[in-house]
CSV table of C-alpha atoms in Angstrom, one decimal:
chain,number,residue,atom,x,y,z
A,1,MET,CA,133.5,84.8,95.2
A,2,THR,CA,132.1,85.4,91.5
A,3,GLN,CA,128.6,84.9,90.2
A,4,THR,CA,128.3,82.1,87.0
A,5,THR,CA,125.7,83.2,84.5
A,6,THR,CA,126.3,81.0,81.5
A,7,ALA,CA,126.4,77.1,81.2
A,8,PRO,CA,127.1,75.1,77.8
A,9,ALA,CA,124.4,74.8,75.1
A,10,ARG,CA,124.1,71.4,75.0
A,11,ALA,CA,123.9,68.6,78.4
A,12,ALA,CA,124.0,65.2,78.3
A,13,ARG,CA,122.2,65.3,81.5
A,14,THR,CA,119.4,67.8,82.2
A,15,ALA,CA,118.4,68.8,86.3
A,16,PRO,CA,115.3,66.4,87.3
A,17,ALA,CA,113.9,69.1,89.3
A,18,SER,CA,109.9,70.0,89.2
A,19,VAL,CA,109.0,73.5,89.9
A,20,GLU,CA,105.8,72.7,91.2
A,21,ASP,CA,107.3,70.2,93.8
A,22,ARG,CA,110.5,72.7,94.5
A,23,ALA,CA,107.9,75.4,94.9
A,24,VAL,CA,106.8,73.3,97.6
A,25,LYS,CA,109.7,72.6,99.4
A,26,ARG,CA,110.8,76.1,99.4
A,27,ARG,CA,107.3,77.0,101.2
A,28,ARG,CA,108.0,74.6,104.2
A,29,VAL,CA,111.8,75.9,105.0
A,30,LEU,CA,110.2,79.4,104.3
A,31,ASP,CA,107.9,78.0,107.6
A,32,ILE,CA,111.0,76.3,109.4
A,33,LEU,CA,112.6,80.1,109.0
A,34,ASP,CA,109.2,81.4,110.0
A,35,ALA,CA,109.3,79.3,113.6
A,36,ARG,CA,112.6,80.1,114.1
A,37,GLY,CA,112.3,83.7,113.4
A,38,ARG,CA,115.1,83.7,111.2
A,39,ASP,CA,115.7,85.0,107.5
A,40,SER,CA,118.1,82.0,106.1
A,41,LEU,CA,119.3,78.7,106.4
A,42,LEU,CA,122.3,77.0,105.1
A,43,LEU,CA,121.9,73.4,103.6
A,44,THR,CA,125.4,70.9,104.0
A,45,THR,CA,124.3,67.6,103.7
A,46,HIS,CA,123.9,65.0,100.6
A,47,THR,CA,120.2,64.2,102.2
A,48,ALA,CA,118.8,68.1,102.5
A,49,LEU,CA,120.8,69.5,99.5
A,50,THR,CA,119.3,66.8,97.3
A,51,TRP,CA,115.7,66.6,98.8
A,52,TYR,CA,116.1,70.6,98.4
A,53,LEU,CA,117.0,70.3,94.9
A,54,ASP,CA,115.0,68.0,94.2
A,55,GLY,CA,117.5,65.5,92.7
A,56,SER,CA,120.7,67.3,91.8
A,57,ARG,CA,123.8,65.2,92.3
A,58,VAL,CA,126.1,67.2,94.4
A,59,HIS,CA,128.7,64.6,95.0
A,60,ILE,CA,132.0,63.6,93.6
A,61,SER,CA,133.1,60.9,95.8
A,62,LEU,CA,130.6,58.9,97.1
A,63,ALA,CA,132.4,58.9,100.3
A,64,GLY,CA,133.1,62.4,100.5
A,65,ASP,CA,131.1,65.5,101.7
A,66,PRO,CA,129.0,67.5,99.3
A,67,ILE,CA,130.7,69.7,96.3
A,68,ALA,CA,127.6,72.3,97.1
A,69,ALA,CA,125.7,74.3,99.7
A,70,VAL,CA,122.6,75.9,99.6
A,71,LEU,CA,121.6,78.7,101.4
A,72,VAL,CA,117.5,79.7,101.5
A,73,ASP,CA,116.6,82.9,102.1
A,74,ARG,CA,113.9,84.9,101.9
A,75,ASP,CA,115.4,86.4,98.7
A,76,GLY,CA,115.8,83.1,96.9
A,77,ASP,CA,117.7,80.0,96.6
A,78,HIS,CA,121.8,80.1,96.6
A,79,LEU,CA,124.2,77.2,95.7
A,80,VAL,CA,127.7,77.8,96.1
A,81,THR,CA,130.2,75.0,94.8
A,82,PHE,CA,133.9,75.1,93.9
A,83,ASN,CA,135.1,77.1,90.7
A,84,ASN,CA,136.4,73.7,88.9
A,85,GLU,CA,132.3,72.1,89.6
A,86,ALA,CA,130.6,75.1,88.6
A,87,GLY,CA,130.4,74.2,84.7
A,88,ARG,CA,129.0,70.7,85.1
A,89,ILE,CA,126.8,72.2,88.2
A,90,ALA,CA,125.4,75.0,85.9
A,91,ALA,CA,124.9,72.3,82.6
A,92,GLU,CA,123.4,69.4,84.1
A,93,GLU,CA,122.3,69.7,88.0
A,94,LEU,CA,121.0,73.6,88.6
A,95,PRO,CA,117.6,73.5,88.9
A,96,ALA,CA,115.3,76.6,87.4
A,97,GLY,CA,115.2,79.8,89.7
A,98,VAL,CA,118.5,78.6,91.7
A,99,SER,CA,121.5,81.4,91.3
A,100,LEU,CA,124.9,79.8,91.1
A,101,HIS,CA,127.9,81.0,92.8
A,102,SER,CA,131.3,79.3,92.9
A,103,VAL,CA,134.4,80.1,94.7
A,104,PRO,CA,138.2,79.0,94.5
A,105,TRP,CA,138.9,74.9,94.8
A,106,TYR,CA,140.6,75.6,97.9
A,107,GLY,CA,138.4,78.0,99.6
A,108,ASN,CA,136.1,77.5,102.3
A,109,LEU,CA,132.5,76.8,100.8
A,110,HIS,CA,130.6,76.7,103.8
A,111,GLU,CA,131.3,80.4,104.7
A,112,ALA,CA,131.3,81.6,101.1
A,113,ALA,CA,127.7,80.1,101.0
A,114,GLY,CA,126.8,81.6,104.1
A,115,ALA,CA,128.1,85.3,103.1
A,116,VAL,CA,126.1,85.4,100.5
A,117,GLY,CA,124.0,88.8,99.9
A,118,ARG,CA,126.1,90.2,102.6
A,119,SER,CA,127.5,93.1,102.0
A,120,ALA,CA,129.2,93.7,105.2
A,121,PRO,CA,129.9,90.9,108.1
A,122,ALA,CA,126.9,92.7,109.9
A,123,ALA,CA,124.5,93.0,106.9
A,124,LYS,CA,122.1,89.9,108.0
A,125,LYS,CA,122.6,87.6,110.9
A,126,ASP,CA,124.6,84.1,110.6
A,127,PRO,CA,122.4,81.8,108.7
A,128,LEU,CA,120.4,78.8,110.7
A,129,ALA,CA,122.7,75.6,110.5
A,130,GLU,CA,121.3,72.8,109.5
A,131,ALA,CA,121.8,70.9,112.6
A,132,ASP,CA,119.9,73.3,114.3
A,133,VAL,CA,116.3,72.2,112.6
A,134,ALA,CA,117.2,68.5,111.9
A,135,SER,CA,114.1,67.6,112.9
A,136,GLU,CA,112.2,69.8,111.0
A,137,LEU,CA,113.9,69.5,108.2
A,138,ARG,CA,113.4,66.0,108.7
A,139,ALA,CA,109.4,66.4,109.0
A,140,ALA,CA,109.5,68.4,105.4
A,141,ARG,CA,110.9,65.3,103.6
A,142,GLN,CA,108.7,62.9,105.5
A,143,GLN,CA,106.0,63.1,102.7
A,144,LEU,CA,106.9,62.6,98.9
A,145,LEU,CA,105.7,65.1,96.0
A,146,PRO,CA,104.5,63.8,92.8
A,147,GLY,CA,107.6,64.0,90.4
A,148,GLU,CA,110.0,62.3,93.3
A,149,SER,CA,107.4,59.5,94.5
A,150,ALA,CA,107.3,58.6,90.4
A,151,ARG,CA,111.2,58.5,90.4
A,152,TYR,CA,111.6,56.6,93.4
A,153,ALA,CA,108.8,54.2,92.0
A,154,LEU,CA,110.8,53.9,88.5
A,155,LEU,CA,114.4,53.5,90.7
A,156,SER,CA,112.5,51.1,93.0
A,157,GLY,CA,111.1,48.6,89.6
A,158,GLU,CA,114.8,48.8,88.1
A,159,LEU,CA,116.2,48.1,90.9
A,160,ALA,CA,114.2,44.6,91.9
A,161,ALA,CA,114.3,44.2,88.0
A,162,LEU,CA,117.9,43.7,87.5
A,163,MET,CA,117.9,41.9,91.2
A,164,THR,CA,116.1,39.3,89.3
A,165,ASP,CA,118.1,39.1,86.4
A,166,VAL,CA,121.5,38.9,88.1
A,167,LEU,CA,120.7,36.1,91.0
A,168,SER,CA,118.4,34.3,88.1
A,169,THR,CA,121.7,33.4,86.4
A,170,ALA,CA,123.6,32.7,89.6
A,171,ARG,CA,125.6,29.1,90.5
A,172,PRO,CA,127.2,27.1,93.5
A,173,ASP,CA,130.3,27.9,92.1
A,174,THR,CA,129.5,32.0,91.7
A,175,THR,CA,131.8,34.0,94.1
A,176,GLU,CA,129.9,36.8,96.2
A,177,PHE,CA,132.5,39.1,94.5
A,178,GLU,CA,131.3,38.2,90.9
A,179,LEU,CA,127.4,38.7,92.1
A,180,VAL,CA,128.0,41.8,93.5
A,181,SER,CA,130.4,43.1,90.6
A,182,LYS,CA,126.9,42.5,88.1
A,183,LEU,CA,124.8,43.8,90.2
A,184,ALA,CA,126.7,46.9,90.5
A,185,GLY,CA,127.2,47.1,86.5
A,186,ARG,CA,123.5,47.0,86.6
A,187,VAL,CA,123.0,49.8,89.3
A,188,VAL,CA,125.6,51.9,87.2
A,189,THR,CA,124.1,51.6,83.5
A,190,ALA,CA,120.5,52.0,85.3
A,191,GLY,CA,122.1,55.7,85.9
A,192,ALA,CA,122.2,55.2,89.6
A,193,GLU,CA,125.2,54.9,92.4
A,194,PRO,CA,125.5,51.4,94.3
A,195,LEU,CA,125.7,52.6,98.1
A,196,VAL,CA,125.2,49.8,99.6
A,197,LEU,CA,126.7,45.8,98.1
A,198,LEU,CA,126.1,42.8,100.3
A,199,CYS,CA,125.9,39.3,99.4
A,200,ASN,CA,126.4,36.0,101.8
A,201,GLY,CA,126.9,32.6,100.4
A,202,SER,CA,126.0,29.8,102.7
A,203,SER,CA,129.6,29.3,104.2
A,204,ARG,CA,128.7,33.1,105.8
A,205,SER,CA,125.2,33.1,106.1
A,206,ASP,CA,125.5,33.8,110.0
A,207,PHE,CA,126.6,37.9,109.6
A,208,ARG,CA,123.7,40.5,109.1
A,209,HIS,CA,126.4,42.8,106.9
A,210,PRO,CA,128.5,40.8,104.6
A,211,LEU,CA,130.8,42.5,102.2
A,212,ALA,CA,131.5,40.1,99.7
A,213,THR,CA,134.4,38.0,99.5
A,214,HIS,CA,136.3,35.1,97.0
A,215,SER,CA,134.0,32.7,98.3
A,216,PRO,CA,131.6,30.9,96.1
A,217,ILE,CA,128.2,31.0,97.0
A,218,GLY,CA,127.2,27.7,97.5
A,219,ARG,CA,123.6,26.4,98.0
A,220,ARG,CA,122.2,29.3,99.1
A,221,ALA,CA,122.9,33.2,99.0
A,222,MET,CA,121.6,36.4,99.9
A,223,ALA,CA,122.6,39.5,97.9
A,224,VAL,CA,121.4,43.3,99.1
A,225,VAL,CA,121.2,46.1,97.2
A,226,CYS,CA,120.9,49.8,98.0
A,227,ALA,CA,121.0,52.4,95.0
A,228,ARG,CA,120.9,56.2,94.7
A,229,ARG,CA,119.4,58.5,92.0
A,230,ASP,CA,118.2,61.8,91.9
A,231,GLY,CA,119.2,61.6,94.8
A,232,LEU,CA,116.5,59.0,96.5
A,233,VAL,CA,117.8,55.8,97.6
A,234,ALA,CA,116.0,52.5,97.2
A,235,ASN,CA,116.5,49.2,99.0
A,236,ILE,CA,116.0,45.7,98.5
A,237,THR,CA,117.2,42.2,99.6
A,238,ARG,CA,116.5,38.7,98.3
A,239,TRP,CA,117.8,35.0,98.4
A,240,ILE,CA,118.4,32.3,96.0
A,241,ARG,CA,119.2,28.9,96.4
A,242,PHE,CA,119.9,25.8,94.8
A,243,ASP,CA,117.8,23.2,97.0
A,244,ALA,CA,114.6,22.6,98.4
A,245,GLY,CA,116.5,24.3,102.0
A,246,THR,CA,115.8,22.6,105.1
A,247,PRO,CA,112.9,22.4,107.3
A,248,GLN,CA,114.4,25.0,109.6
A,249,GLU,CA,115.3,27.5,106.8
A,250,ARG,CA,111.8,27.6,105.5
A,251,ASP,CA,110.3,27.8,108.8
A,252,ALA,CA,112.6,30.9,109.7
A,253,GLU,CA,111.6,32.6,106.1
A,254,PHE,CA,107.7,32.2,107.0
A,255,ARG,CA,108.5,33.8,110.4
A,256,ILE,CA,110.2,36.6,109.2
A,257,ALA,CA,107.6,37.9,106.6
A,258,ALA,CA,105.5,37.6,109.8
A,259,VAL,CA,107.5,39.6,112.1
A,260,GLU,CA,107.8,41.9,108.8
A,261,ALA,CA,104.0,42.0,108.4
A,262,ASP,CA,103.6,43.1,112.3
A,263,ILE,CA,105.9,46.3,111.5
A,264,PHE,CA,103.7,46.8,108.0
A,265,ASP,CA,100.4,46.8,110.1
A,266,ALA,CA,101.8,49.0,112.9
A,267,THR,CA,103.0,51.5,109.6
A,268,VAL,CA,99.9,53.8,109.9
A,269,PRO,CA,99.4,57.9,109.6
A,270,GLY,CA,99.8,59.1,112.9
A,271,ALA,CA,102.1,56.2,114.8
A,272,ARG,CA,104.8,57.4,116.3
A,273,LEU,CA,108.4,55.8,115.1
A,274,ASP,CA,109.5,54.7,118.7
A,275,ARG,CA,106.1,53.0,119.0
A,276,ILE,CA,106.6,51.2,116.2
A,277,PHE,CA,109.7,50.1,117.5
A,278,THR,CA,108.3,48.8,120.7
A,279,GLU,CA,106.2,46.8,118.2
A,280,ILE,CA,108.9,45.2,116.3
A,281,LYS,CA,110.6,44.2,119.6
A,282,THR,CA,107.7,42.4,120.7
A,283,ALA,CA,106.9,40.8,117.2
A,284,TYR,CA,110.4,39.0,117.2
A,285,ALA,CA,109.3,37.2,120.3
A,286,ARG,CA,105.8,36.3,118.9
A,287,HIS,CA,106.9,35.2,116.1
A,288,GLY,CA,109.7,32.7,117.9
A,289,PHE,CA,113.0,34.7,117.6
A,290,GLY,CA,113.4,35.7,120.7
A,291,GLU,CA,113.7,39.1,123.2
A,292,ASP,CA,116.7,39.8,122.2
A,293,GLN,CA,116.7,39.7,118.3
A,294,TRP,CA,116.2,43.4,117.5
A,295,GLU,CA,119.5,43.9,119.3
A,296,GLN,CA,121.4,42.0,116.8
A,297,HIS,CA,120.8,44.1,113.8
A,298,HIS,CA,119.0,47.7,112.9
A,299,GLN,CA,115.7,47.9,112.1
A,300,GLY,CA,115.3,50.1,109.5
A,301,GLY,CA,113.3,52.6,109.2
A,302,PRO,CA,111.2,55.8,107.1
A,303,ALA,CA,113.8,56.3,103.3
A,304,GLY,CA,113.5,58.3,100.8
A,305,TYR,CA,117.2,60.7,100.6
A,306,ALA,CA,119.4,58.6,103.0
A,307,GLY,CA,119.0,55.0,103.6
A,308,ARG,CA,117.1,55.4,106.7
A,309,ASP,CA,115.7,58.7,107.5
A,310,PRO,CA,116.4,58.1,110.7
A,311,ARG,CA,116.6,54.1,112.0
A,312,VAL,CA,114.0,53.5,114.3
A,313,SER,CA,114.7,53.9,117.5
A,314,ALA,CA,113.3,54.0,121.4
A,315,SER,CA,114.3,57.7,120.8
A,316,ALA,CA,112.7,58.5,117.4
A,317,THR,CA,109.2,60.7,118.0
A,318,ASP,CA,108.8,60.8,114.2
A,319,THR,CA,105.1,60.9,113.1
A,320,VAL,CA,104.0,58.6,110.0
A,321,VAL,CA,102.5,60.7,107.3
A,322,LEU,CA,100.6,59.5,103.8
A,323,ASN,CA,103.6,59.3,101.3
A,324,GLN,CA,106.0,58.5,102.9
A,325,THR,CA,108.3,55.8,102.2
A,326,PHE,CA,109.7,53.2,104.1
A,327,THR,CA,112.4,50.5,104.1
A,328,TRP,CA,111.9,47.7,106.8
A,329,ASN,CA,114.9,45.1,107.3
A,330,PRO,CA,114.0,42.6,110.2
A,331,SER,CA,116.3,39.8,110.4
A,332,GLY,CA,117.5,36.7,111.8
A,333,PRO,CA,119.8,34.2,112.0
A,334,ALA,CA,120.2,33.3,108.0
A,335,VAL,CA,117.1,35.2,107.5
A,336,LYS,CA,116.7,38.6,106.4
A,337,ILE,CA,113.3,40.7,104.5
A,338,GLU,CA,113.5,43.9,103.0
A,339,ASP,CA,111.8,46.5,100.7
A,340,THR,CA,111.2,49.6,99.8
A,341,VAL,CA,107.5,50.6,100.1
A,342,GLN,CA,105.1,53.7,100.4
A,343,LEU,CA,102.1,54.4,102.5
A,344,MET,CA,99.8,55.4,100.1
A,345,GLU,CA,95.7,56.0,101.3
A,346,SER,CA,94.6,52.3,100.1
A,347,GLY,CA,97.6,51.1,102.7
A,348,LEU,CA,101.6,50.2,101.8
A,349,GLN,CA,102.4,49.7,98.3
A,350,VAL,CA,105.7,47.7,97.6
A,351,LEU,CA,107.8,49.5,95.0
A,352,THR,CA,111.0,47.2,94.8
A,353,VAL,CA,108.8,44.8,93.2
A,354,ASP,CA,109.7,42.9,90.0
A,355,PRO,CA,106.5,40.3,88.8
A,356,ARG,CA,109.2,37.7,88.1
A,357,TRP,CA,110.1,37.0,91.2
A,358,PRO,CA,108.6,34.4,93.1
A,359,VAL,CA,106.7,35.2,96.1
A,360,SER,CA,104.0,34.4,98.8
A,361,THR,CA,100.8,36.5,100.3
A,362,VAL,CA,101.4,37.3,103.9
A,363,ASN,CA,98.5,39.6,105.4
A,364,GLY,CA,97.4,40.8,102.1
A,365,LEU,CA,100.3,41.6,100.6
A,366,GLN,CA,102.7,39.8,97.9
A,367,ARG,CA,106.0,39.5,99.5
A,368,PRO,CA,109.6,37.8,98.1
A,369,VAL,CA,110.3,34.4,99.0
A,370,THR,CA,113.5,32.8,98.2
A,371,LEU,CA,114.4,32.3,94.7
A,372,GLN,CA,114.8,28.2,94.0
A,373,LEU,CA,117.3,27.8,91.3
């Protein structure tokens, strides 16, 4: 393994990391080590790496494993990557104060990272594996720091705006593929990565996760985008239609917003996710969707460096904290509502908001309604 010490003089991108935020994150990880009586921790997943590095890009393929691993020990932070990635990482993604090491492209990334700083196999204990402290790391990610909160709000606002731009130009003969391709282009132009792109026209409105087809969208359509930038993932769903909608559609839209409002009311500091999950199940029944509607689709949960971190369920016992972000996504037959929000001292603040999109006030919050074209 070789140490990389130089970087190109100019770069098209610089690492977004905040020195202040990274110091807090390092302290949080050292607290985990103290509690476990260990000296080092090996970070290997996209979620943990992008969080700890504060926004560095550690992927090549969106469907592939990270091309980096980070060893956090009491002496410092060590990023290990492949030799064919080291130059770009050094120039564009490496936060200040992180040592960079490289291994051959055919080497074992995790073994190399785990051995950093050990002159002999027995010189130090093997590092903690990320999976061994998954819940502790998730808790460390919950409360967004000032720099990442600002980046998240900016991404979320841009995502909402591009949804307005693209969907407002749709026509009944626009195909689902045409719509999501325009959305994807705008996401990439914004410097983000489109992780999820969904669209259903009026002929496919029964599907909860509608991958796009060549079908025209017809009289009514839903679009969903999950986009990642600087490690943070913003999520949004919007609906459009070309007529006034049926009474049944308008009623379902009203009732799903009421379900969401009940979930928002339950999202308060100190609440446990499993208890919010119980409220979600009763909210569906309360608003006329039936007691089993929650079984037809996941309900969302905390957001940030993963699409959901974690998905809410009966076994999720994480506790809600201030400055935490969420994407709840209640849905029913041919109806769904979804935005990325942050819990502030003043209450929930919607991040994926564009003032051009039509809204209605639901329990004090402005919530998106179907855009009628």
